[in-house]
Amino acid sequence: MEITPAYYRDYLRRQFPQEYQSLLESFQTLDQTEHFPEMVQLLKQVRDYRGEGLPARLFYDGKVAEAVALVAERHLKRKNRRSVSAEDMVRLADVAAFITAHCADELPLERLSRIGCMSISKLKDAFHVRYGCTITQYIQGQRTEQAGRLLRETDLPVSQVAAIVGYQNPSRFAEIFRRNTGRSPAEYRRACWSSFTEVNDMERKDSL
């Protein structure tokens, strides 16, 4: 995906003269290490798309515009947020790292607040400021990432994958996984395996 600054600068100024904002500034404020589940979902949809011709051009044009909208939205929200101290940023990073390492476990807020050395209310507020999502959404995002890897790399039943990443109810797991990826676990696995088969077929043809 390629975004041409000059095109979008002129386009936005022409279409939205009263609401124009610098996209360059928006992109420069992005941190490559931050949690951005909406963008992850969008890029996965682009990766898995298999259309051709006019439908494909319309699809990709729409996704580029959607990506720009997500970046602009995040930038506006960040400008309106309260700041977080450098000390609290370090503590929040510790909390996020703990969640990533133990996302399949029960993670009560009392435990996370002790790790972050702050009250529950402060932790919830500061975490949302830093990562742009709630703690629950962050946990769900980490579980979805782990589940996606298991679906791609193993043939474990979906119910077992759900249990491994922390969901005893497969239906609840499927609901959250679809919300984060745009596909059910079964659809996601089929798409990944189909893509893997296509790549292998191309590699075999190239070697002949």
Tab-separated table of C-alpha atoms in Angstrom, residues 21-42 65-82 89 126-134 137-138 141-142 180:
chain	number	residue	atom	x	y	z
A	21	GLN	CA	-5.288	18.318	8.950
A	22	SER	CA	-1.747	17.418	7.970
A	23	LEU	CA	-1.466	13.732	7.164
A	24	LEU	CA	2.308	13.957	7.388
A	25	GLU	CA	1.971	15.082	10.991
A	26	SER	CA	-0.519	12.294	11.633
A	27	PHE	CA	1.806	9.605	10.283
A	28	GLN	CA	4.845	11.034	12.086
A	29	THR	CA	3.115	10.614	15.448
A	30	LEU	CA	2.651	6.867	14.923
A	31	ASP	CA	4.834	4.593	17.029
A	32	GLN	CA	5.622	1.309	15.272
A	33	THR	CA	5.526	-0.542	18.579
A	34	GLU	CA	2.096	0.637	19.697
A	35	HIS	CA	-1.029	-1.503	19.642
A	36	PHE	CA	-3.133	-0.581	16.599
A	37	PRO	CA	-5.712	-3.407	16.234
A	38	GLU	CA	-7.849	-1.560	13.690
A	39	MET	CA	-4.893	-1.204	11.320
A	40	VAL	CA	-3.836	-4.805	11.905
A	41	GLN	CA	-7.299	-5.990	10.914
A	42	LEU	CA	-7.326	-3.795	7.806
A	65	ALA	CA	-8.573	5.612	2.176
A	66	GLU	CA	-9.639	3.586	5.209
A	67	ALA	CA	-6.028	3.326	6.394
A	68	VAL	CA	-5.613	7.090	6.081
A	69	ALA	CA	-8.835	7.602	8.025
A	70	LEU	CA	-7.605	5.340	10.841
A	71	VAL	CA	-4.324	7.250	11.113
A	72	ALA	CA	-6.082	10.626	11.076
A	73	GLU	CA	-8.588	9.458	13.687
A	74	ARG	CA	-5.861	8.172	16.002
A	75	HIS	CA	-3.923	11.427	15.636
A	76	LEU	CA	-6.967	13.540	16.536
A	77	LYS	CA	-7.721	11.386	19.568
A	78	ARG	CA	-4.115	11.609	20.711
A	79	LYS	CA	-4.115	15.414	20.452
A	80	ASN	CA	-7.151	15.537	22.739
A	81	ARG	CA	-5.800	13.134	25.366
A	82	ARG	CA	-4.167	13.981	28.621
A	89	MET	CA	4.911	5.159	30.519
A	126	ALA	CA	-3.489	5.901	31.515
A	127	PHE	CA	-3.537	2.612	29.603
A	128	HIS	CA	-6.194	3.941	27.240
A	129	VAL	CA	-4.196	7.125	26.716
A	130	ARG	CA	-1.014	5.187	25.923
A	131	TYR	CA	-2.395	2.333	23.824
A	132	GLY	CA	-5.612	3.750	22.410
A	133	CYS	CA	-7.776	0.905	23.697
A	134	THR	CA	-9.101	-0.529	26.933
A	137	GLN	CA	-9.473	-4.866	24.212
A	138	TYR	CA	-5.701	-5.176	24.503
A	141	GLY	CA	-6.031	-8.415	20.727
A	142	GLN	CA	-3.141	-10.406	22.168
A	180	ASN	CA	-10.738	-8.432	15.413
